[in-house]
């Protein structure tokens, strides 16, 4: 009887974890999806309004628009533990809107059909990679470490190419970058899952929600960077 009760408790506990994990991951993907909608909406609204495009990218404001998301994401990562969940979500939405402003030029440079095609291609690839990261039993930590080192290399190369202005170099950066962010998508998904399982009871619901927002931010950035690099590689220019 005691063995039966122990087994039943184990099954009930496993089912509870499974339900909680699914709810947590659904919230992460939901937050990411809302952020993408905000980014796309802002980018489309600004990018299809010539006067706004000129006002931003034809003046010094372009540097503010380009650098603002970077400043917000660093501040967000440093301060999220002292924020309320509601404030953290609000900052995430503001960040998504700023990113939309910074990439709105794509509607001037590329055709609308090309943007849509690349977006859906990215979405399919992202879904497959994230599903792999969620379901695989293999530890993806070595992959994550390798991709992080590659990411640093991409950032350094991008800064160097800002001065060189080499088309070939930029193509290489984009091609390698797609592979790096593909790997990070799988790794980050697994990491979000493992973080929830490790800390689900130790730090409480508020901590889990904040970690969910940070997870959504990581996946959002992976998706966005894959999309932008694929667009550069395969997008049809106006």
PDB file of C-alpha atoms in Angstrom:
ATOM      1  CA  UNK A   1       0.000   0.000   0.000  1.00  0.00           C
ATOM      2  CA  UNK A   2       2.823   2.359   0.906  1.00  0.00           C
ATOM      3  CA  UNK A   3       4.557   1.580  -2.392  1.00  0.00           C
ATOM      4  CA  UNK A   4       1.315   2.313  -4.247  1.00  0.00           C
ATOM      5  CA  UNK A   5       0.946   5.675  -2.519  1.00  0.00           C
ATOM      6  CA  UNK A   6       4.574   6.541  -3.292  1.00  0.00           C
ATOM      7  CA  UNK A   7       4.134   5.636  -6.961  1.00  0.00           C
ATOM      8  CA  UNK A   8       0.876   7.597  -7.156  1.00  0.00           C
ATOM      9  CA  UNK A   9       2.514  10.642  -5.572  1.00  0.00           C
ATOM     10  CA  UNK A  10       5.364  10.432  -8.086  1.00  0.00           C
ATOM     11  CA  UNK A  11       2.930  10.244 -11.024  1.00  0.00           C
ATOM     12  CA  UNK A  12       0.863  13.138  -9.671  1.00  0.00           C
ATOM     13  CA  UNK A  13       4.013  15.212  -9.166  1.00  0.00           C
ATOM     14  CA  UNK A  14       5.242  14.449 -12.702  1.00  0.00           C
ATOM     15  CA  UNK A  15       1.875  15.383 -14.178  1.00  0.00           C
ATOM     16  CA  UNK A  16       1.847  18.628 -12.188  1.00  0.00           C
ATOM     17  CA  UNK A  17       5.323  19.526 -13.451  1.00  0.00           C
ATOM     18  CA  UNK A  18       4.327  18.678 -17.022  1.00  0.00           C
ATOM     19  CA  UNK A  19       1.217  20.861 -16.881  1.00  0.00           C
ATOM     20  CA  UNK A  20       3.143  23.698 -15.243  1.00  0.00           C
ATOM     21  CA  UNK A  21       5.938  23.460 -17.797  1.00  0.00           C
ATOM     22  CA  UNK A  22       3.519  23.539 -20.727  1.00  0.00           C
ATOM     23  CA  UNK A  23       1.786  26.597 -19.264  1.00  0.00           C
ATOM     24  CA  UNK A  24       5.148  28.297 -18.720  1.00  0.00           C
ATOM     25  CA  UNK A  25       6.352  27.604 -22.276  1.00  0.00           C
ATOM     26  CA  UNK A  26       3.016  28.713 -23.736  1.00  0.00           C
ATOM     27  CA  UNK A  27       3.382  32.001 -21.875  1.00  0.00           C
ATOM     28  CA  UNK A  28       6.960  32.433 -23.130  1.00  0.00           C
ATOM     29  CA  UNK A  29       5.870  31.894 -26.735  1.00  0.00           C
ATOM     30  CA  UNK A  30       2.865  34.152 -26.206  1.00  0.00           C
ATOM     31  CA  UNK A  31       5.032  36.991 -24.904  1.00  0.00           C
ATOM     32  CA  UNK A  32       7.405  36.554 -27.817  1.00  0.00           C
ATOM     33  CA  UNK A  33       4.534  36.556 -30.317  1.00  0.00           C
ATOM     34  CA  UNK A  34       3.087  39.784 -28.891  1.00  0.00           C
ATOM     35  CA  UNK A  35       6.527  41.401 -29.080  1.00  0.00           C
ATOM     36  CA  UNK A  36       6.855  40.352 -32.730  1.00  0.00           C
ATOM     37  CA  UNK A  37       3.429  41.806 -33.523  1.00  0.00           C
ATOM     38  CA  UNK A  38       4.414  45.105 -31.903  1.00  0.00           C
ATOM     39  CA  UNK A  39       7.708  45.167 -33.788  1.00  0.00           C
ATOM     40  CA  UNK A  40       6.073  44.323 -37.106  1.00  0.00           C
ATOM     41  CA  UNK A  41       3.270  46.835 -36.611  1.00  0.00           C
ATOM     42  CA  UNK A  42       5.616  49.706 -35.751  1.00  0.00           C
ATOM     43  CA  UNK A  43       8.040  48.790 -38.546  1.00  0.00           C
ATOM     44  CA  UNK A  44       5.243  48.654 -41.126  1.00  0.00           C
ATOM     45  CA  UNK A  45       3.578  51.878 -39.941  1.00  0.00           C
ATOM     46  CA  UNK A  46       6.843  53.835 -40.070  1.00  0.00           C
ATOM     47  CA  UNK A  47       8.420  52.100 -43.060  1.00  0.00           C
ATOM     48  CA  UNK A  48       5.436  52.731 -45.318  1.00  0.00           C
ATOM     49  CA  UNK A  49       5.238  56.426 -44.390  1.00  0.00           C
ATOM     50  CA  UNK A  50       7.927  58.252 -46.420  1.00  0.00           C
ATOM     51  CA  UNK A  51       7.856  61.387 -44.276  1.00  0.00           C
ATOM     52  CA  UNK A  52       8.575  59.363 -41.115  1.00  0.00           C
ATOM     53  CA  UNK A  53      11.316  57.354 -42.811  1.00  0.00           C
ATOM     54  CA  UNK A  54      13.048  60.540 -43.930  1.00  0.00           C
ATOM     55  CA  UNK A  55      12.572  62.220 -40.528  1.00  0.00           C
ATOM     56  CA  UNK A  56      14.263  59.276 -38.788  1.00  0.00           C
ATOM     57  CA  UNK A  57      16.814  57.890 -41.212  1.00  0.00           C
ATOM     58  CA  UNK A  58      17.607  61.113 -42.996  1.00  0.00           C
ATOM     59  CA  UNK A  59      18.748  62.900 -39.846  1.00  0.00           C
ATOM     60  CA  UNK A  60      20.810  62.325 -36.704  1.00  0.00           C
ATOM     61  CA  UNK A  61      17.771  60.638 -35.167  1.00  0.00           C
ATOM     62  CA  UNK A  62      18.762  57.422 -36.922  1.00  0.00           C
ATOM     63  CA  UNK A  63      21.574  56.947 -34.395  1.00  0.00           C
ATOM     64  CA  UNK A  64      19.176  57.384 -31.479  1.00  0.00           C
ATOM     65  CA  UNK A  65      16.752  54.913 -33.041  1.00  0.00           C
ATOM     66  CA  UNK A  66      19.499  52.386 -33.779  1.00  0.00           C
ATOM     67  CA  UNK A  67      21.170  52.567 -30.351  1.00  0.00           C
ATOM     68  CA  UNK A  68      18.065  52.912 -28.139  1.00  0.00           C
ATOM     69  CA  UNK A  69      17.094  49.194 -28.277  1.00  0.00           C
ATOM     70  CA  UNK A  70      20.620  48.211 -27.277  1.00  0.00           C
ATOM     71  CA  UNK A  71      20.514  50.491 -24.253  1.00  0.00           C
ATOM     72  CA  UNK A  72      17.077  49.253 -23.211  1.00  0.00           C
ATOM     73  CA  UNK A  73      17.995  45.567 -23.453  1.00  0.00           C
ATOM     74  CA  UNK A  74      21.135  46.024 -21.333  1.00  0.00           C
ATOM     75  CA  UNK A  75      19.159  47.974 -18.721  1.00  0.00           C
ATOM     76  CA  UNK A  76      16.383  45.389 -18.811  1.00  0.00           C
ATOM     77  CA  UNK A  77      18.764  42.471 -18.240  1.00  0.00           C
ATOM     78  CA  UNK A  78      20.435  44.260 -15.315  1.00  0.00           C
ATOM     79  CA  UNK A  79      17.279  45.512 -13.594  1.00  0.00           C
ATOM     80  CA  UNK A  80      14.633  42.851 -14.221  1.00  0.00           C
ATOM     81  CA  UNK A  81      15.007  41.255 -10.768  1.00  0.00           C
ATOM     82  CA  UNK A  82      14.108  44.559  -9.101  1.00  0.00           C
ATOM     83  CA  UNK A  83      11.121  45.166 -11.408  1.00  0.00           C
ATOM     84  CA  UNK A  84       7.579  43.971 -10.941  1.00  0.00           C
ATOM     85  CA  UNK A  85       6.278  41.493 -13.528  1.00  0.00           C
ATOM     86  CA  UNK A  86       3.989  44.175 -14.994  1.00  0.00           C
ATOM     87  CA  UNK A  87       6.877  46.639 -15.345  1.00  0.00           C
ATOM     88  CA  UNK A  88       9.092  43.993 -16.933  1.00  0.00           C
ATOM     89  CA  UNK A  89       6.411  43.221 -19.517  1.00  0.00           C
ATOM     90  CA  UNK A  90       5.955  46.922 -20.252  1.00  0.00           C
ATOM     91  CA  UNK A  91       9.692  47.388 -20.790  1.00  0.00           C
ATOM     92  CA  UNK A  92       9.664  44.373 -23.120  1.00  0.00           C
ATOM     93  CA  UNK A  93       6.871  45.957 -25.187  1.00  0.00           C
ATOM     94  CA  UNK A  94       8.731  49.290 -25.315  1.00  0.00           C
ATOM     95  CA  UNK A  95      11.862  47.463 -26.453  1.00  0.00           C
ATOM     96  CA  UNK A  96       9.887  45.667 -29.173  1.00  0.00           C
ATOM     97  CA  UNK A  97       8.474  48.999 -30.396  1.00  0.00           C
ATOM     98  CA  UNK A  98      11.959  50.565 -30.511  1.00  0.00           C
ATOM     99  CA  UNK A  99      13.235  47.598 -32.504  1.00  0.00           C
ATOM    100  CA  UNK A 100      10.335  48.117 -34.903  1.00  0.00           C
ATOM    101  CA  UNK A 101      11.475  51.703 -35.405  1.00  0.00           C
ATOM    102  CA  UNK A 102      15.077  50.651 -35.970  1.00  0.00           C
ATOM    103  CA  UNK A 103      14.233  48.084 -38.677  1.00  0.00           C
ATOM    104  CA  UNK A 104      11.429  50.022 -40.374  1.00  0.00           C
ATOM    105  CA  UNK A 105      13.785  50.835 -43.259  1.00  0.00           C
ATOM    106  CA  UNK A 106      13.336  47.265 -44.580  1.00  0.00           C
ATOM    107  CA  UNK A 107       9.991  48.332 -46.071  1.00  0.00           C
ATOM    108  CA  UNK A 108      11.884  50.868 -48.173  1.00  0.00           C
ATOM    109  CA  UNK A 109      14.764  48.569 -49.159  1.00  0.00           C
ATOM    110  CA  UNK A 110      12.928  45.278 -49.786  1.00  0.00           C
ATOM    111  CA  UNK A 111       9.674  44.323 -51.492  1.00  0.00           C
ATOM    112  CA  UNK A 112       6.685  43.552 -49.295  1.00  0.00           C
ATOM    113  CA  UNK A 113       6.308  40.062 -50.791  1.00  0.00           C
ATOM    114  CA  UNK A 114       9.962  39.317 -50.109  1.00  0.00           C
ATOM    115  CA  UNK A 115       9.634  40.428 -46.479  1.00  0.00           C
ATOM    116  CA  UNK A 116       6.560  38.225 -46.003  1.00  0.00           C
ATOM    117  CA  UNK A 117       8.221  35.184 -47.618  1.00  0.00           C
ATOM    118  CA  UNK A 118      11.370  35.495 -45.512  1.00  0.00           C
ATOM    119  CA  UNK A 119       9.293  36.028 -42.363  1.00  0.00           C
ATOM    120  CA  UNK A 120       7.306  32.826 -42.875  1.00  0.00           C
ATOM    121  CA  UNK A 121      10.462  30.902 -43.785  1.00  0.00           C
ATOM    122  CA  UNK A 122      12.055  32.123 -40.556  1.00  0.00           C
ATOM    123  CA  UNK A 123       8.940  31.213 -38.577  1.00  0.00           C
ATOM    124  CA  UNK A 124       8.974  27.630 -39.890  1.00  0.00           C
ATOM    125  CA  UNK A 125      12.689  27.207 -39.195  1.00  0.00           C
ATOM    126  CA  UNK A 126      12.329  28.765 -35.734  1.00  0.00           C
ATOM    127  CA  UNK A 127       9.422  26.479 -34.822  1.00  0.00           C
ATOM    128  CA  UNK A 128      11.381  23.379 -35.857  1.00  0.00           C
ATOM    129  CA  UNK A 129      14.526  24.445 -33.990  1.00  0.00           C
ATOM    130  CA  UNK A 130      12.629  25.398 -30.844  1.00  0.00           C
ATOM    131  CA  UNK A 131      10.696  22.120 -30.900  1.00  0.00           C
ATOM    132  CA  UNK A 132      13.988  20.255 -31.150  1.00  0.00           C
ATOM    133  CA  UNK A 133      15.397  22.199 -28.206  1.00  0.00           C
ATOM    134  CA  UNK A 134      12.299  21.421 -26.132  1.00  0.00           C
ATOM    135  CA  UNK A 135      12.073  17.707 -26.887  1.00  0.00           C
ATOM    136  CA  UNK A 136      15.682  16.548 -27.209  1.00  0.00           C
ATOM    137  CA  UNK A 137      17.282  14.634 -24.345  1.00  0.00           C
ATOM    138  CA  UNK A 138      20.744  15.719 -25.471  1.00  0.00           C
ATOM    139  CA  UNK A 139      22.441  18.419 -23.403  1.00  0.00           C
ATOM    140  CA  UNK A 140      22.786  21.439 -25.685  1.00  0.00           C
ATOM    141  CA  UNK A 141      25.070  23.386 -23.336  1.00  0.00           C
ATOM    142  CA  UNK A 142      28.183  22.769 -25.502  1.00  0.00           C
ATOM    143  CA  UNK A 143      26.244  24.022 -28.528  1.00  0.00           C
ATOM    144  CA  UNK A 144      25.165  27.102 -26.583  1.00  0.00           C
ATOM    145  CA  UNK A 145      28.740  27.866 -25.537  1.00  0.00           C
ATOM    146  CA  UNK A 146      30.000  27.432 -29.105  1.00  0.00           C
ATOM    147  CA  UNK A 147      27.250  29.672 -30.499  1.00  0.00           C
ATOM    148  CA  UNK A 148      27.902  32.327 -27.855  1.00  0.00           C
ATOM    149  CA  UNK A 149      31.561  32.485 -28.862  1.00  0.00           C
ATOM    150  CA  UNK A 150      30.438  32.684 -32.484  1.00  0.00           C
ATOM    151  CA  UNK A 151      28.056  35.495 -31.579  1.00  0.00           C
ATOM    152  CA  UNK A 152      30.902  37.526 -30.113  1.00  0.00           C
ATOM    153  CA  UNK A 153      32.840  36.947 -33.325  1.00  0.00           C
ATOM    154  CA  UNK A 154      29.871  38.098 -35.407  1.00  0.00           C
ATOM    155  CA  UNK A 155      29.550  41.280 -33.353  1.00  0.00           C
ATOM    156  CA  UNK A 156      33.258  42.073 -33.723  1.00  0.00           C
ATOM    157  CA  UNK A 157      33.157  41.324 -37.456  1.00  0.00           C
ATOM    158  CA  UNK A 158      30.061  43.504 -37.896  1.00  0.00           C
ATOM    159  CA  UNK A 159      31.749  46.427 -36.145  1.00  0.00           C
ATOM    160  CA  UNK A 160      34.826  45.978 -38.361  1.00  0.00           C
ATOM    161  CA  UNK A 161      32.673  45.818 -41.483  1.00  0.00           C
ATOM    162  CA  UNK A 162      30.962  49.049 -40.500  1.00  0.00           C
ATOM    163  CA  UNK A 163      34.254  50.698 -41.432  1.00  0.00           C
ATOM    164  CA  UNK A 164      35.176  48.373 -44.327  1.00  0.00           C
ATOM    165  CA  UNK A 165      31.735  48.387 -45.983  1.00  0.00           C
ATOM    166  CA  UNK A 166      32.488  45.074 -47.712  1.00  0.00           C
ATOM    167  CA  UNK A 167      29.515  43.412 -49.418  1.00  0.00           C
ATOM    168  CA  UNK A 168      31.257  40.021 -49.466  1.00  0.00           C
ATOM    169  CA  UNK A 169      32.148  40.297 -45.786  1.00  0.00           C
ATOM    170  CA  UNK A 170      28.547  41.185 -44.923  1.00  0.00           C
ATOM    171  CA  UNK A 171      27.252  38.184 -46.858  1.00  0.00           C
ATOM    172  CA  UNK A 172      29.620  35.926 -44.908  1.00  0.00           C
ATOM    173  CA  UNK A 173      28.567  37.487 -41.595  1.00  0.00           C
ATOM    174  CA  UNK A 174      24.888  36.968 -42.422  1.00  0.00           C
ATOM    175  CA  UNK A 175      25.348  33.355 -43.541  1.00  0.00           C
ATOM    176  CA  UNK A 176      27.314  32.413 -40.429  1.00  0.00           C
ATOM    177  CA  UNK A 177      24.948  34.453 -38.266  1.00  0.00           C
ATOM    178  CA  UNK A 178      21.928  32.449 -39.441  1.00  0.00           C
ATOM    179  CA  UNK A 179      23.622  29.237 -38.273  1.00  0.00           C
ATOM    180  CA  UNK A 180      24.610  30.784 -34.938  1.00  0.00           C
ATOM    181  CA  UNK A 181      21.113  32.047 -34.145  1.00  0.00           C
ATOM    182  CA  UNK A 182      19.631  28.732 -35.271  1.00  0.00           C
ATOM    183  CA  UNK A 183      21.811  26.974 -32.702  1.00  0.00           C
ATOM    184  CA  UNK A 184      20.960  29.549 -30.039  1.00  0.00           C
ATOM    185  CA  UNK A 185      17.243  29.033 -30.673  1.00  0.00           C
ATOM    186  CA  UNK A 186      17.503  25.331 -29.833  1.00  0.00           C
ATOM    187  CA  UNK A 187      19.798  25.976 -26.858  1.00  0.00           C
ATOM    188  CA  UNK A 188      17.742  28.827 -25.405  1.00  0.00           C
ATOM    189  CA  UNK A 189      14.544  26.779 -25.632  1.00  0.00           C
ATOM    190  CA  UNK A 190      16.145  23.947 -23.701  1.00  0.00           C
ATOM    191  CA  UNK A 191      17.586  26.421 -21.205  1.00  0.00           C
ATOM    192  CA  UNK A 192      14.174  28.033 -20.602  1.00  0.00           C
ATOM    193  CA  UNK A 193      12.719  24.579 -19.959  1.00  0.00           C
ATOM    194  CA  UNK A 194      15.537  23.519 -17.628  1.00  0.00           C
ATOM    195  CA  UNK A 195      15.472  26.814 -15.724  1.00  0.00           C
ATOM    196  CA  UNK A 196      11.768  26.378 -15.013  1.00  0.00           C
ATOM    197  CA  UNK A 197      12.222  22.766 -13.870  1.00  0.00           C
ATOM    198  CA  UNK A 198      15.142  23.717 -11.637  1.00  0.00           C
ATOM    199  CA  UNK A 199      13.651  26.780  -9.976  1.00  0.00           C
ATOM    200  CA  UNK A 200       9.880  26.166 -10.197  1.00  0.00           C
ATOM    201  CA  UNK A 201       9.455  25.784  -6.429  1.00  0.00           C
ATOM    202  CA  UNK A 202      12.567  27.384  -4.937  1.00  0.00           C
ATOM    203  CA  UNK A 203      11.951  30.989  -5.999  1.00  0.00           C
ATOM    204  CA  UNK A 204       8.200  31.300  -6.398  1.00  0.00           C
ATOM    205  CA  UNK A 205       5.783  32.235  -9.167  1.00  0.00           C
ATOM    206  CA  UNK A 206       7.012  35.815  -9.630  1.00  0.00           C
ATOM    207  CA  UNK A 207      10.559  34.625 -10.314  1.00  0.00           C
ATOM    208  CA  UNK A 208       9.239  32.090 -12.836  1.00  0.00           C
ATOM    209  CA  UNK A 209       7.269  34.814 -14.628  1.00  0.00           C
ATOM    210  CA  UNK A 210      10.303  37.095 -14.836  1.00  0.00           C
ATOM    211  CA  UNK A 211      12.430  34.244 -16.155  1.00  0.00           C
ATOM    212  CA  UNK A 212       9.690  33.602 -18.688  1.00  0.00           C
ATOM    213  CA  UNK A 213       9.932  37.190 -19.892  1.00  0.00           C
ATOM    214  CA  UNK A 214      13.717  36.902 -20.191  1.00  0.00           C
ATOM    215  CA  UNK A 215      13.261  33.653 -22.075  1.00  0.00           C
ATOM    216  CA  UNK A 216      10.797  35.309 -24.431  1.00  0.00           C
ATOM    217  CA  UNK A 217      13.318  38.092 -25.001  1.00  0.00           C
ATOM    218  CA  UNK A 218      16.064  35.585 -25.883  1.00  0.00           C
ATOM    219  CA  UNK A 219      13.859  33.752 -28.376  1.00  0.00           C
ATOM    220  CA  UNK A 220      12.596  37.044 -29.809  1.00  0.00           C
ATOM    221  CA  UNK A 221      16.165  38.220 -30.459  1.00  0.00           C
ATOM    222  CA  UNK A 222      17.087  34.886 -32.048  1.00  0.00           C
ATOM    223  CA  UNK A 223      14.081  35.040 -34.361  1.00  0.00           C
ATOM    224  CA  UNK A 224      14.643  38.676 -35.261  1.00  0.00           C
ATOM    225  CA  UNK A 225      18.320  38.210 -36.067  1.00  0.00           C
ATOM    226  CA  UNK A 226      17.659  35.113 -38.174  1.00  0.00           C
ATOM    227  CA  UNK A 227      14.965  37.020 -40.056  1.00  0.00           C
ATOM    228  CA  UNK A 228      17.148  40.062 -40.706  1.00  0.00           C
ATOM    229  CA  UNK A 229      20.094  37.968 -41.873  1.00  0.00           C
ATOM    230  CA  UNK A 230      17.972  35.784 -44.133  1.00  0.00           C
ATOM    231  CA  UNK A 231      16.380  38.923 -45.533  1.00  0.00           C
ATOM    232  CA  UNK A 232      19.811  40.326 -46.333  1.00  0.00           C
ATOM    233  CA  UNK A 233      20.829  37.055 -48.007  1.00  0.00           C
ATOM    234  CA  UNK A 234      17.681  36.278 -49.971  1.00  0.00           C
ATOM    235  CA  UNK A 235      15.452  39.370 -49.924  1.00  0.00           C
ATOM    236  CA  UNK A 236      14.454  41.050 -53.188  1.00  0.00           C
ATOM    237  CA  UNK A 237      15.304  44.735 -53.128  1.00  0.00           C
ATOM    238  CA  UNK A 238      13.011  47.470 -54.426  1.00  0.00           C
TER     239      UNK A 238
END
